[in-house]
Amino acid sequence: MGYVKIKARIVLLPGKRCAMDIRPSSIAGRWYPGEFKRLAESIDRYIDAAHVPEIDGEVVGIIVPHAGHTYSGPVAGYAFKAIRELHPELVAVISPMHQPYSQPFLTSAHQAYQTPLGTISVDHEAVSALSDALEEELGYGLTPVRNDKEHSLEIELPFLQRVLVGEFNLLPVMVREQNPKVVEALGRSLAKVLASRSALLVASSDLSHFYDQLQAEQLDAEMLARVEAFDPQGVLQAEEEGKGFACGRNAIAAVLWAAQELGANTVKVLNHATSGDVTGDYSGVVGYGAAIITRAKVEDISN
């Protein structure tokens, strides 16, 4: 089946002022606090409560969960604390697409995302470059969509707004494709676009869904072991083998492949928990994991 790449264009009419085309939040007030002060304070609490070991190397990317902040925020706080005070110019957030679109790779047609903490501009040059790179490899690129309701990408944005220094632009990618060769092509294409930029990769994914606590711990341990082994192929195969599950396994794998292309050599899992640790109900839980992806610093390589 073929796919048509559509490029979003912004047209300014002479003598007319054009307001920024913003994707409004579809989950503020439900998945996380909808008011600036409450949201900032809650994120700060998650970050401050996380105990992150000394990081050996330069952070290339992070892997974080995407449930409502009440449930996954304490785990996500570990990975976001590891990037506190970084100042990338571009952040590529790669998430699954839970909504019923048919295209393999989607992005936002809007100029910016809105959260209670402010707006984040979409870098349409980076979007276009990634779409071109994908089309060169696969014959199709990114499909822009408007007013999507996808939570798994948006849920990470307030954390990024709170921990990163200065403004940054966003490269949003939502993935439905599971084919390993296609997902690997996404990873290579991401690396090609990000290689010359001050950039950060973010993979958004929860882990096992609705198993009891013991089963969830076993499934999540296997998935996180494959993540920590820097094995994107293994991440994609885990579900078929019945050994692990991640609803954003395609996002994780793409980010791992991209990070490898960018010189990363280490993945470290920082934290794991389940929804049962919040609700007290361990009969059917959702798993959450946080990890960082690093490469050796230049001075370390030269010594």
PDB file of C-alpha atoms in Angstrom:
ATOM      1  CA  MET A   1       0.000   0.000   0.000  1.00  0.00           C
ATOM      2  CA  GLY A   2       1.412   3.433  -0.920  1.00  0.00           C
ATOM      3  CA  TYR A   3       1.298   6.582   1.143  1.00  0.00           C
ATOM      4  CA  VAL A   4       1.233  10.185   0.006  1.00  0.00           C
ATOM      5  CA  LYS A   5       3.447  12.685   1.763  1.00  0.00           C
ATOM      6  CA  ILE A   6       1.762  16.000   2.432  1.00  0.00           C
ATOM      7  CA  LYS A   7       3.767  19.046   3.452  1.00  0.00           C
ATOM      8  CA  ALA A   8       2.074  21.672   5.563  1.00  0.00           C
ATOM      9  CA  ARG A   9       2.533  25.219   4.247  1.00  0.00           C
ATOM     10  CA  ILE A  10       1.999  28.438   6.143  1.00  0.00           C
ATOM     11  CA  VAL A  11       0.876  31.295   3.876  1.00  0.00           C
ATOM     12  CA  LEU A  12       1.046  34.900   5.080  1.00  0.00           C
ATOM     13  CA  LEU A  13      -1.142  37.339   3.150  1.00  0.00           C
ATOM     14  CA  PRO A  14       0.263  40.831   2.435  1.00  0.00           C
ATOM     15  CA  GLY A  15      -0.907  43.347   4.985  1.00  0.00           C
ATOM     16  CA  LYS A  16      -2.447  40.671   7.208  1.00  0.00           C
ATOM     17  CA  ARG A  17      -1.216  39.577  10.618  1.00  0.00           C
ATOM     18  CA  CYS A  18      -1.513  35.843  11.073  1.00  0.00           C
ATOM     19  CA  ALA A  19      -1.975  34.454  14.583  1.00  0.00           C
ATOM     20  CA  MET A  20       0.063  31.363  15.380  1.00  0.00           C
ATOM     21  CA  ASP A  21      -1.761  28.145  14.521  1.00  0.00           C
ATOM     22  CA  ILE A  22      -1.664  26.285  17.834  1.00  0.00           C
ATOM     23  CA  ARG A  23      -2.723  22.748  18.636  1.00  0.00           C
ATOM     24  CA  PRO A  24      -4.679  23.151  21.880  1.00  0.00           C
ATOM     25  CA  SER A  25      -4.103  20.662  24.650  1.00  0.00           C
ATOM     26  CA  SER A  26      -6.545  17.768  24.549  1.00  0.00           C
ATOM     27  CA  ILE A  27      -5.633  16.409  27.990  1.00  0.00           C
ATOM     28  CA  ALA A  28      -4.822  19.363  30.295  1.00  0.00           C
ATOM     29  CA  GLY A  29      -7.012  19.256  33.377  1.00  0.00           C
ATOM     30  CA  ARG A  30      -7.506  15.512  33.014  1.00  0.00           C
ATOM     31  CA  TRP A  31      -4.161  13.787  32.425  1.00  0.00           C
ATOM     32  CA  TYR A  32      -2.230  16.504  34.219  1.00  0.00           C
ATOM     33  CA  PRO A  33      -3.150  19.741  36.056  1.00  0.00           C
ATOM     34  CA  GLY A  34      -4.685  22.327  33.768  1.00  0.00           C
ATOM     35  CA  GLU A  35      -3.408  25.405  35.593  1.00  0.00           C
ATOM     36  CA  PHE A  36       0.147  26.799  35.361  1.00  0.00           C
ATOM     37  CA  LYS A  37       1.047  26.916  39.067  1.00  0.00           C
ATOM     38  CA  ARG A  38      -0.375  23.502  39.969  1.00  0.00           C
ATOM     39  CA  LEU A  39       1.249  21.860  36.952  1.00  0.00           C
ATOM     40  CA  ALA A  40       4.655  23.434  37.573  1.00  0.00           C
ATOM     41  CA  GLU A  41       4.564  22.498  41.256  1.00  0.00           C
ATOM     42  CA  SER A  42       3.525  18.899  40.577  1.00  0.00           C
ATOM     43  CA  ILE A  43       6.294  18.380  38.011  1.00  0.00           C
ATOM     44  CA  ASP A  44       8.834  19.902  40.377  1.00  0.00           C
ATOM     45  CA  ARG A  45       7.759  17.431  43.066  1.00  0.00           C
ATOM     46  CA  TYR A  46       8.282  14.459  40.732  1.00  0.00           C
ATOM     47  CA  ILE A  47      11.713  15.767  39.723  1.00  0.00           C
ATOM     48  CA  ASP A  48      12.825  16.570  43.276  1.00  0.00           C
ATOM     49  CA  ALA A  49      11.749  13.148  44.566  1.00  0.00           C
ATOM     50  CA  ALA A  50      13.804  11.276  41.949  1.00  0.00           C
ATOM     51  CA  HIS A  51      17.262  10.077  42.956  1.00  0.00           C
ATOM     52  CA  VAL A  52      19.409   9.796  39.824  1.00  0.00           C
ATOM     53  CA  PRO A  53      22.959   8.407  39.975  1.00  0.00           C
ATOM     54  CA  GLU A  54      25.842  10.354  38.484  1.00  0.00           C
ATOM     55  CA  ILE A  55      25.564  10.216  34.707  1.00  0.00           C
ATOM     56  CA  ASP A  56      28.661   8.985  32.923  1.00  0.00           C
ATOM     57  CA  GLY A  57      28.500  10.455  29.456  1.00  0.00           C
ATOM     58  CA  GLU A  58      26.424  12.832  27.380  1.00  0.00           C
ATOM     59  CA  VAL A  59      22.667  12.254  27.328  1.00  0.00           C
ATOM     60  CA  VAL A  60      21.451  11.642  23.772  1.00  0.00           C
ATOM     61  CA  GLY A  61      17.929  10.559  24.642  1.00  0.00           C
ATOM     62  CA  ILE A  62      15.491   9.383  27.274  1.00  0.00           C
ATOM     63  CA  ILE A  63      12.716   6.789  27.471  1.00  0.00           C
ATOM     64  CA  VAL A  64       9.701   7.809  29.544  1.00  0.00           C
ATOM     65  CA  PRO A  65       6.146   6.583  30.271  1.00  0.00           C
ATOM     66  CA  HIS A  66       3.036   8.398  29.094  1.00  0.00           C
ATOM     67  CA  ALA A  67       0.161   7.684  31.453  1.00  0.00           C
ATOM     68  CA  GLY A  68      -1.477  10.487  33.411  1.00  0.00           C
ATOM     69  CA  HIS A  69       1.058  12.297  35.557  1.00  0.00           C
ATOM     70  CA  THR A  70      -0.478  10.988  38.785  1.00  0.00           C
ATOM     71  CA  TYR A  71       0.366   7.449  37.706  1.00  0.00           C
ATOM     72  CA  SER A  72       3.535   7.724  35.625  1.00  0.00           C
ATOM     73  CA  GLY A  73       4.930  11.074  36.786  1.00  0.00           C
ATOM     74  CA  PRO A  74       6.995   9.650  39.672  1.00  0.00           C
ATOM     75  CA  VAL A  75       8.778   7.315  37.229  1.00  0.00           C
ATOM     76  CA  ALA A  76       9.097   9.858  34.424  1.00  0.00           C
ATOM     77  CA  GLY A  77      10.684  12.236  36.919  1.00  0.00           C
ATOM     78  CA  TYR A  78      13.821  10.085  36.980  1.00  0.00           C
ATOM     79  CA  ALA A  79      14.542  10.446  33.275  1.00  0.00           C
ATOM     80  CA  PHE A  80      13.574  14.103  33.152  1.00  0.00           C
ATOM     81  CA  LYS A  81      15.781  14.859  36.157  1.00  0.00           C
ATOM     82  CA  ALA A  82      18.705  13.417  34.169  1.00  0.00           C
ATOM     83  CA  ILE A  83      18.216  16.127  31.517  1.00  0.00           C
ATOM     84  CA  ARG A  84      17.572  19.002  33.917  1.00  0.00           C
ATOM     85  CA  GLU A  85      19.469  22.114  32.833  1.00  0.00           C
ATOM     86  CA  LEU A  86      20.189  20.800  29.322  1.00  0.00           C
ATOM     87  CA  HIS A  87      19.504  23.307  26.552  1.00  0.00           C
ATOM     88  CA  PRO A  88      18.922  21.554  23.222  1.00  0.00           C
ATOM     89  CA  GLU A  89      17.608  23.646  20.362  1.00  0.00           C
ATOM     90  CA  LEU A  90      15.489  20.767  19.065  1.00  0.00           C
ATOM     91  CA  VAL A  91      13.657  17.955  20.868  1.00  0.00           C
ATOM     92  CA  ALA A  92      12.364  15.001  18.846  1.00  0.00           C
ATOM     93  CA  VAL A  93       9.503  13.344  20.732  1.00  0.00           C
ATOM     94  CA  ILE A  94       8.663   9.935  19.253  1.00  0.00           C
ATOM     95  CA  SER A  95       5.463   8.344  20.486  1.00  0.00           C
ATOM     96  CA  PRO A  96       2.987   5.689  19.400  1.00  0.00           C
ATOM     97  CA  MET A  97      -0.258   6.775  17.765  1.00  0.00           C
ATOM     98  CA  HIS A  98      -3.196   5.263  19.630  1.00  0.00           C
ATOM     99  CA  GLN A  99      -5.811   6.903  17.411  1.00  0.00           C
ATOM    100  CA  PRO A 100      -7.163   5.085  14.313  1.00  0.00           C
ATOM    101  CA  TYR A 101      -5.048   6.674  11.590  1.00  0.00           C
ATOM    102  CA  SER A 102      -3.875   4.393   8.789  1.00  0.00           C
ATOM    103  CA  GLN A 103      -0.593   6.122   7.918  1.00  0.00           C
ATOM    104  CA  PRO A 104       2.667   4.722   9.327  1.00  0.00           C
ATOM    105  CA  PHE A 105       4.179   8.033  10.521  1.00  0.00           C
ATOM    106  CA  LEU A 106       2.293  11.155  11.563  1.00  0.00           C
ATOM    107  CA  THR A 107       3.206  14.639  12.710  1.00  0.00           C
ATOM    108  CA  SER A 108       1.430  17.845  13.606  1.00  0.00           C
ATOM    109  CA  ALA A 109       0.282  20.263  10.922  1.00  0.00           C
ATOM    110  CA  HIS A 110       0.071  23.020  13.550  1.00  0.00           C
ATOM    111  CA  GLN A 111       2.787  25.603  14.160  1.00  0.00           C
ATOM    112  CA  ALA A 112       2.942  24.935  17.894  1.00  0.00           C
ATOM    113  CA  TYR A 113       1.675  22.826  20.797  1.00  0.00           C
ATOM    114  CA  GLN A 114      -0.096  24.432  23.751  1.00  0.00           C
ATOM    115  CA  THR A 115       0.198  23.376  27.394  1.00  0.00           C
ATOM    116  CA  PRO A 116      -0.636  25.349  30.554  1.00  0.00           C
ATOM    117  CA  LEU A 117       3.089  26.176  30.749  1.00  0.00           C
ATOM    118  CA  GLY A 118       3.087  27.910  27.363  1.00  0.00           C
ATOM    119  CA  THR A 119       3.586  27.105  23.695  1.00  0.00           C
ATOM    120  CA  ILE A 120       6.283  25.027  21.972  1.00  0.00           C
ATOM    121  CA  SER A 121       6.988  25.787  18.333  1.00  0.00           C
ATOM    122  CA  VAL A 122       7.085  22.922  15.858  1.00  0.00           C
ATOM    123  CA  ASP A 123      10.265  22.983  13.772  1.00  0.00           C
ATOM    124  CA  HIS A 124       8.731  22.503  10.339  1.00  0.00           C
ATOM    125  CA  GLU A 125      12.161  22.575   8.671  1.00  0.00           C
ATOM    126  CA  ALA A 126      13.135  19.538  10.731  1.00  0.00           C
ATOM    127  CA  VAL A 127       9.733  17.944  10.043  1.00  0.00           C
ATOM    128  CA  SER A 128      10.216  18.471   6.307  1.00  0.00           C
ATOM    129  CA  ALA A 129      13.794  17.153   6.405  1.00  0.00           C
ATOM    130  CA  LEU A 130      12.689  14.015   8.256  1.00  0.00           C
ATOM    131  CA  SER A 131       9.806  13.472   5.848  1.00  0.00           C
ATOM    132  CA  ASP A 132      12.180  13.813   2.890  1.00  0.00           C
ATOM    133  CA  ALA A 133      14.661  11.366   4.444  1.00  0.00           C
ATOM    134  CA  LEU A 134      11.883   8.829   5.047  1.00  0.00           C
ATOM    135  CA  GLU A 135      10.561   9.220   1.529  1.00  0.00           C
ATOM    136  CA  GLU A 136      14.034   8.613   0.162  1.00  0.00           C
ATOM    137  CA  GLU A 137      14.303   5.357   2.132  1.00  0.00           C
ATOM    138  CA  LEU A 138      10.716   4.114   2.093  1.00  0.00           C
ATOM    139  CA  GLY A 139       8.839   5.957  -0.634  1.00  0.00           C
ATOM    140  CA  TYR A 140       6.605   7.823   1.861  1.00  0.00           C
ATOM    141  CA  GLY A 141       7.147  10.341   4.613  1.00  0.00           C
ATOM    142  CA  LEU A 142       5.250  11.980   7.453  1.00  0.00           C
ATOM    143  CA  THR A 143       1.525  12.711   7.282  1.00  0.00           C
ATOM    144  CA  PRO A 144       0.557  15.991   9.000  1.00  0.00           C
ATOM    145  CA  VAL A 145      -2.647  15.879  11.041  1.00  0.00           C
ATOM    146  CA  ARG A 146      -4.672  18.598  12.733  1.00  0.00           C
ATOM    147  CA  ASN A 147      -6.398  18.592  16.114  1.00  0.00           C
ATOM    148  CA  ASP A 148      -5.248  15.080  16.947  1.00  0.00           C
ATOM    149  CA  LYS A 149      -6.126  13.699  20.379  1.00  0.00           C
ATOM    150  CA  GLU A 150      -2.937  11.699  20.890  1.00  0.00           C
ATOM    151  CA  HIS A 151      -1.924  11.875  24.551  1.00  0.00           C
ATOM    152  CA  SER A 152       1.367   9.982  24.462  1.00  0.00           C
ATOM    153  CA  LEU A 153       3.290  12.800  22.794  1.00  0.00           C
ATOM    154  CA  GLU A 154       1.666  15.734  24.570  1.00  0.00           C
ATOM    155  CA  ILE A 155       2.046  14.198  28.035  1.00  0.00           C
ATOM    156  CA  GLU A 156       5.858  14.671  27.870  1.00  0.00           C
ATOM    157  CA  LEU A 157       5.775  18.348  26.899  1.00  0.00           C
ATOM    158  CA  PRO A 158       5.163  19.967  30.320  1.00  0.00           C
ATOM    159  CA  PHE A 159       8.096  18.005  31.759  1.00  0.00           C
ATOM    160  CA  LEU A 160      10.331  19.243  28.935  1.00  0.00           C
ATOM    161  CA  GLN A 161       9.132  22.806  29.431  1.00  0.00           C
ATOM    162  CA  ARG A 162       9.951  22.593  33.125  1.00  0.00           C
ATOM    163  CA  VAL A 163      13.399  20.985  33.033  1.00  0.00           C
ATOM    164  CA  LEU A 164      15.105  22.305  29.889  1.00  0.00           C
ATOM    165  CA  VAL A 165      16.883  25.647  29.856  1.00  0.00           C
ATOM    166  CA  GLY A 166      15.571  28.253  27.427  1.00  0.00           C
ATOM    167  CA  GLU A 167      13.256  27.744  24.498  1.00  0.00           C
ATOM    168  CA  PHE A 168      13.395  24.708  22.251  1.00  0.00           C
ATOM    169  CA  ASN A 169      11.628  23.637  19.091  1.00  0.00           C
ATOM    170  CA  LEU A 170       9.755  20.372  18.693  1.00  0.00           C
ATOM    171  CA  LEU A 171       9.979  17.573  16.146  1.00  0.00           C
ATOM    172  CA  PRO A 172       6.817  15.548  16.872  1.00  0.00           C
ATOM    173  CA  VAL A 173       6.488  12.053  15.384  1.00  0.00           C
ATOM    174  CA  MET A 174       3.657   9.626  16.112  1.00  0.00           C
ATOM    175  CA  VAL A 175       4.207   6.055  14.912  1.00  0.00           C
ATOM    176  CA  ARG A 176       1.766   3.305  13.969  1.00  0.00           C
ATOM    177  CA  GLU A 177       4.177   1.128  11.975  1.00  0.00           C
ATOM    178  CA  GLN A 178       5.609  -1.957  13.731  1.00  0.00           C
ATOM    179  CA  ASN A 179       7.659  -3.496  10.902  1.00  0.00           C
ATOM    180  CA  PRO A 180      11.280  -3.648  12.094  1.00  0.00           C
ATOM    181  CA  LYS A 181      12.790  -2.580   8.761  1.00  0.00           C
ATOM    182  CA  VAL A 182      10.478   0.421   8.557  1.00  0.00           C
ATOM    183  CA  VAL A 183      11.034   1.412  12.199  1.00  0.00           C
ATOM    184  CA  GLU A 184      14.793   1.114  11.706  1.00  0.00           C
ATOM    185  CA  ALA A 185      14.495   3.408   8.666  1.00  0.00           C
ATOM    186  CA  LEU A 186      12.792   5.937  10.923  1.00  0.00           C
ATOM    187  CA  GLY A 187      15.712   5.670  13.340  1.00  0.00           C
ATOM    188  CA  ARG A 188      18.271   6.229  10.602  1.00  0.00           C
ATOM    189  CA  SER A 189      16.300   9.141   9.198  1.00  0.00           C
ATOM    190  CA  LEU A 190      16.011  10.764  12.620  1.00  0.00           C
ATOM    191  CA  ALA A 191      19.768  10.484  13.101  1.00  0.00           C
ATOM    192  CA  LYS A 192      20.373  12.043   9.700  1.00  0.00           C
ATOM    193  CA  VAL A 193      18.216  15.056  10.581  1.00  0.00           C
ATOM    194  CA  LEU A 194      19.527  15.477  14.132  1.00  0.00           C
ATOM    195  CA  ALA A 195      23.247  14.885  13.470  1.00  0.00           C
ATOM    196  CA  SER A 196      24.025  18.538  12.822  1.00  0.00           C
ATOM    197  CA  ARG A 197      21.697  19.921  15.512  1.00  0.00           C
ATOM    198  CA  SER A 198      21.844  20.382  19.256  1.00  0.00           C
ATOM    199  CA  ALA A 199      19.117  17.833  19.827  1.00  0.00           C
ATOM    200  CA  LEU A 200      17.514  15.468  22.317  1.00  0.00           C
ATOM    201  CA  LEU A 201      15.564  12.275  21.579  1.00  0.00           C
ATOM    202  CA  VAL A 202      12.534  11.315  23.676  1.00  0.00           C
ATOM    203  CA  ALA A 203      10.788   7.940  23.346  1.00  0.00           C
ATOM    204  CA  SER A 204       7.327   7.794  24.906  1.00  0.00           C
ATOM    205  CA  SER A 205       6.042   4.382  26.002  1.00  0.00           C
ATOM    206  CA  ASP A 206       4.303   2.568  28.808  1.00  0.00           C
ATOM    207  CA  LEU A 207       5.133  -1.086  29.455  1.00  0.00           C
ATOM    208  CA  SER A 208       2.849  -4.058  30.231  1.00  0.00           C
ATOM    209  CA  HIS A 209      -0.900  -3.494  30.414  1.00  0.00           C
ATOM    210  CA  PHE A 210      -3.389  -5.061  32.843  1.00  0.00           C
ATOM    211  CA  TYR A 211      -1.473  -8.092  34.072  1.00  0.00           C
ATOM    212  CA  ASP A 212      -1.269  -8.754  37.788  1.00  0.00           C
ATOM    213  CA  GLN A 213       1.708  -7.266  39.591  1.00  0.00           C
ATOM    214  CA  LEU A 214       3.880 -10.400  39.492  1.00  0.00           C
ATOM    215  CA  GLN A 215       3.337 -10.966  35.774  1.00  0.00           C
ATOM    216  CA  ALA A 216       3.855  -7.279  35.066  1.00  0.00           C
ATOM    217  CA  GLU A 217       7.160  -7.250  36.914  1.00  0.00           C
ATOM    218  CA  GLN A 218       8.377 -10.249  34.919  1.00  0.00           C
ATOM    219  CA  LEU A 219       7.277  -8.823  31.550  1.00  0.00           C
ATOM    220  CA  ASP A 220       8.633  -5.375  32.323  1.00  0.00           C
ATOM    221  CA  ALA A 221      11.949  -6.750  33.559  1.00  0.00           C
ATOM    222  CA  GLU A 222      12.459  -8.550  30.245  1.00  0.00           C
ATOM    223  CA  MET A 223      11.524  -5.510  28.170  1.00  0.00           C
ATOM    224  CA  LEU A 224      13.756  -3.214  30.198  1.00  0.00           C
ATOM    225  CA  ALA A 225      16.610  -5.722  29.944  1.00  0.00           C
ATOM    226  CA  ARG A 226      16.352  -5.511  26.153  1.00  0.00           C
ATOM    227  CA  VAL A 227      16.266  -1.736  26.354  1.00  0.00           C
ATOM    228  CA  GLU A 228      19.331  -1.703  28.598  1.00  0.00           C
ATOM    229  CA  ALA A 229      21.063  -4.127  26.217  1.00  0.00           C
ATOM    230  CA  PHE A 230      20.580  -1.463  23.515  1.00  0.00           C
ATOM    231  CA  ASP A 231      18.701  -4.022  21.415  1.00  0.00           C
ATOM    232  CA  PRO A 232      15.986  -2.301  19.334  1.00  0.00           C
ATOM    233  CA  GLN A 233      15.283  -5.477  17.372  1.00  0.00           C
ATOM    234  CA  GLY A 234      14.783  -7.350  20.634  1.00  0.00           C
ATOM    235  CA  VAL A 235      12.429  -4.646  21.884  1.00  0.00           C
ATOM    236  CA  LEU A 236      10.229  -5.132  18.818  1.00  0.00           C
ATOM    237  CA  GLN A 237      10.330  -8.931  19.083  1.00  0.00           C
ATOM    238  CA  ALA A 238       9.496  -9.174  22.790  1.00  0.00           C
ATOM    239  CA  GLU A 239       5.731  -9.062  22.340  1.00  0.00           C
ATOM    240  CA  GLU A 240       5.713 -11.674  19.549  1.00  0.00           C
ATOM    241  CA  GLU A 241       7.748 -13.923  21.831  1.00  0.00           C
ATOM    242  CA  GLY A 242       5.325 -13.340  24.712  1.00  0.00           C
ATOM    243  CA  LYS A 243       8.171 -12.137  26.903  1.00  0.00           C
ATOM    244  CA  GLY A 244       7.542  -8.415  27.195  1.00  0.00           C
ATOM    245  CA  PHE A 245       5.201  -5.649  26.158  1.00  0.00           C
ATOM    246  CA  ALA A 246       5.412  -1.910  25.486  1.00  0.00           C
ATOM    247  CA  CYS A 247       2.652   0.013  23.742  1.00  0.00           C
ATOM    248  CA  GLY A 248       5.322   2.314  22.289  1.00  0.00           C
ATOM    249  CA  ARG A 249       7.835  -0.369  21.391  1.00  0.00           C
ATOM    250  CA  ASN A 250       8.098   1.140  17.914  1.00  0.00           C
ATOM    251  CA  ALA A 251       8.963   4.535  19.408  1.00  0.00           C
ATOM    252  CA  ILE A 252      11.539   2.982  21.744  1.00  0.00           C
ATOM    253  CA  ALA A 253      13.148   0.983  18.946  1.00  0.00           C
ATOM    254  CA  ALA A 254      13.285   3.968  16.577  1.00  0.00           C
ATOM    255  CA  VAL A 255      14.937   6.106  19.230  1.00  0.00           C
ATOM    256  CA  LEU A 256      17.442   3.364  20.075  1.00  0.00           C
ATOM    257  CA  TRP A 257      18.382   2.977  16.405  1.00  0.00           C
ATOM    258  CA  ALA A 258      18.675   6.761  16.025  1.00  0.00           C
ATOM    259  CA  ALA A 259      20.806   7.044  19.153  1.00  0.00           C
ATOM    260  CA  GLN A 260      23.149   4.313  17.931  1.00  0.00           C
ATOM    261  CA  GLU A 261      23.608   6.209  14.660  1.00  0.00           C
ATOM    262  CA  LEU A 262      24.400   9.323  16.711  1.00  0.00           C
ATOM    263  CA  GLY A 263      27.161   7.539  18.625  1.00  0.00           C
ATOM    264  CA  ALA A 264      25.362   6.502  21.791  1.00  0.00           C
ATOM    265  CA  ASN A 265      26.677   3.334  23.400  1.00  0.00           C
ATOM    266  CA  THR A 266      24.902   2.953  26.755  1.00  0.00           C
ATOM    267  CA  VAL A 267      21.340   2.708  28.027  1.00  0.00           C
ATOM    268  CA  LYS A 268      20.669   2.808  31.758  1.00  0.00           C
ATOM    269  CA  VAL A 269      17.287   2.039  33.311  1.00  0.00           C
ATOM    270  CA  LEU A 270      16.685   4.485  36.159  1.00  0.00           C
ATOM    271  CA  ASN A 271      13.347   3.428  37.604  1.00  0.00           C
ATOM    272  CA  HIS A 272      10.376   1.099  37.246  1.00  0.00           C
ATOM    273  CA  ALA A 273       6.980   1.014  38.923  1.00  0.00           C
ATOM    274  CA  THR A 274       3.383   0.126  38.144  1.00  0.00           C
ATOM    275  CA  SER A 275       0.028   1.813  38.508  1.00  0.00           C
ATOM    276  CA  GLY A 276      -0.566  -0.474  41.464  1.00  0.00           C
ATOM    277  CA  ASP A 277       2.082   1.424  43.398  1.00  0.00           C
ATOM    278  CA  VAL A 278      -0.214   4.465  43.149  1.00  0.00           C
ATOM    279  CA  THR A 279      -3.676   2.904  43.386  1.00  0.00           C
ATOM    280  CA  GLY A 280      -2.913  -0.015  45.696  1.00  0.00           C
ATOM    281  CA  ASP A 281      -4.727  -2.354  43.283  1.00  0.00           C
ATOM    282  CA  TYR A 282      -2.248  -4.949  42.024  1.00  0.00           C
ATOM    283  CA  SER A 283      -4.741  -7.195  40.244  1.00  0.00           C
ATOM    284  CA  GLY A 284      -4.353  -5.475  36.851  1.00  0.00           C
ATOM    285  CA  VAL A 285      -1.601  -2.905  36.499  1.00  0.00           C
ATOM    286  CA  VAL A 286       0.209  -0.829  33.876  1.00  0.00           C
ATOM    287  CA  GLY A 287       4.005  -0.787  33.949  1.00  0.00           C
ATOM    288  CA  TYR A 288       6.188   2.306  33.690  1.00  0.00           C
ATOM    289  CA  GLY A 289       9.928   2.571  33.074  1.00  0.00           C
ATOM    290  CA  ALA A 290      12.435   5.407  32.758  1.00  0.00           C
ATOM    291  CA  ALA A 291      15.837   5.190  31.075  1.00  0.00           C
ATOM    292  CA  ILE A 292      18.576   7.397  29.678  1.00  0.00           C
ATOM    293  CA  ILE A 293      20.674   6.881  26.550  1.00  0.00           C
ATOM    294  CA  THR A 294      24.228   8.223  26.624  1.00  0.00           C
ATOM    295  CA  ARG A 295      27.412   8.439  24.589  1.00  0.00           C
ATOM    296  CA  ALA A 296      30.944   8.934  25.786  1.00  0.00           C
ATOM    297  CA  LYS A 297      32.056  12.545  26.052  1.00  0.00           C
ATOM    298  CA  VAL A 298      34.699  13.703  23.591  1.00  0.00           C
ATOM    299  CA  GLU A 299      37.310  14.089  26.321  1.00  0.00           C
ATOM    300  CA  ASP A 300      36.645  10.539  27.508  1.00  0.00           C
ATOM    301  CA  ILE A 301      37.221   9.161  24.005  1.00  0.00           C
ATOM    302  CA  SER A 302      40.486  11.053  23.594  1.00  0.00           C
ATOM    303  CA  ASN A 303      41.973   9.804  26.879  1.00  0.00           C
TER     304      ASN A 303
END
